[in-house]
Coordinates of C-alpha atoms in Angstrom, one line a residue:
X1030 CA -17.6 44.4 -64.1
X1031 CA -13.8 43.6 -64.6
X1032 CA -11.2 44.9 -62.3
X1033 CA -10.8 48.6 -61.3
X1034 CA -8.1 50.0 -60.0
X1035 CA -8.1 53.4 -57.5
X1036 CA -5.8 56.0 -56.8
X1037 CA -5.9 57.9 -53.4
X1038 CA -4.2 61.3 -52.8
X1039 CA -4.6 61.8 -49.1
X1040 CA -5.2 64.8 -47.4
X1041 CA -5.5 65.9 -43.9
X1042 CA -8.7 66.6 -44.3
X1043 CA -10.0 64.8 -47.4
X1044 CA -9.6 62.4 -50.1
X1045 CA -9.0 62.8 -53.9
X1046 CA -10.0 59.8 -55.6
X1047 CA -9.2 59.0 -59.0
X1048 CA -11.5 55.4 -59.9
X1049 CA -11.5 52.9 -63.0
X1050 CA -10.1 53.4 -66.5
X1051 CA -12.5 56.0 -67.2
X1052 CA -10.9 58.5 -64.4
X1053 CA -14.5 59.4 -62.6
X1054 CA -12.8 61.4 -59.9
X1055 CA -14.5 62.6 -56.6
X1056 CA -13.7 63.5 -53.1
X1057 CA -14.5 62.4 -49.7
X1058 CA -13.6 63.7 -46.3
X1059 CA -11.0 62.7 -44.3
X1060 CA -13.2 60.7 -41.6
X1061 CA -14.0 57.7 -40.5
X1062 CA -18.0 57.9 -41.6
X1063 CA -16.6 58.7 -45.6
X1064 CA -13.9 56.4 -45.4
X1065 CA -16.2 53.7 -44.6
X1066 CA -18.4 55.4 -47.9
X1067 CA -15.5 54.9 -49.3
X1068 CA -14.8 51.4 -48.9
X1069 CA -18.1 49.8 -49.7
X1070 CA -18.5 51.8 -53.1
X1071 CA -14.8 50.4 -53.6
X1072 CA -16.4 46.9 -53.2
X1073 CA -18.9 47.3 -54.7
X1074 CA -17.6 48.5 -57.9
X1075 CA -15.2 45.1 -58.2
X1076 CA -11.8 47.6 -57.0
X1077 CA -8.8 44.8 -57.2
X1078 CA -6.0 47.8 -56.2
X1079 CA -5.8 50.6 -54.1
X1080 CA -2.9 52.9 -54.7
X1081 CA -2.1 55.0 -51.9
X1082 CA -0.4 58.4 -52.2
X1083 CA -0.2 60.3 -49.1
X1084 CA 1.8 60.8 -45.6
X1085 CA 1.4 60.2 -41.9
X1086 CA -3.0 61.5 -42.2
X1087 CA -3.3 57.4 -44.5
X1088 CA -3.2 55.5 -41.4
X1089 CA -7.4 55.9 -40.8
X1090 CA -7.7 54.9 -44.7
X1091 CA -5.3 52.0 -44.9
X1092 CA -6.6 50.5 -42.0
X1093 CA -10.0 50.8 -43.1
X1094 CA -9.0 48.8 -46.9

């Protein structure tokens, strides 16, 4: 698979994902446990960027990537 890029709108208490060229779009929760989720299917799926939109509740996330 080629590069796919990611979009995060981050929430207090959960995620909205937008992933690839296609625009699947899901959720996740706000916590470490679906962050980590998170991460490897963003690995897995060959994610080259990560853009973040969001306020102070990114930290958890950023650090994570």
């Amino acid at each position: 698979m080629g590069e796919v890029n990611a979009a995060i709108d981050v929430g207090k208490q959960q995620l909205e994902v937008a992933l690839g060229s296609e625009g699947e779009q899901f959720t996740v929760s706000n916590q470490p446990a679906a962050i980590a989720r998170l991460c490897k299917r963003l690995t897995q799926v060959g994610c080259a960027r990560v853009l973040i939109e969001g306020g102070s509740s990114q930290n958890l996330l950023g650090a994570a990537l």
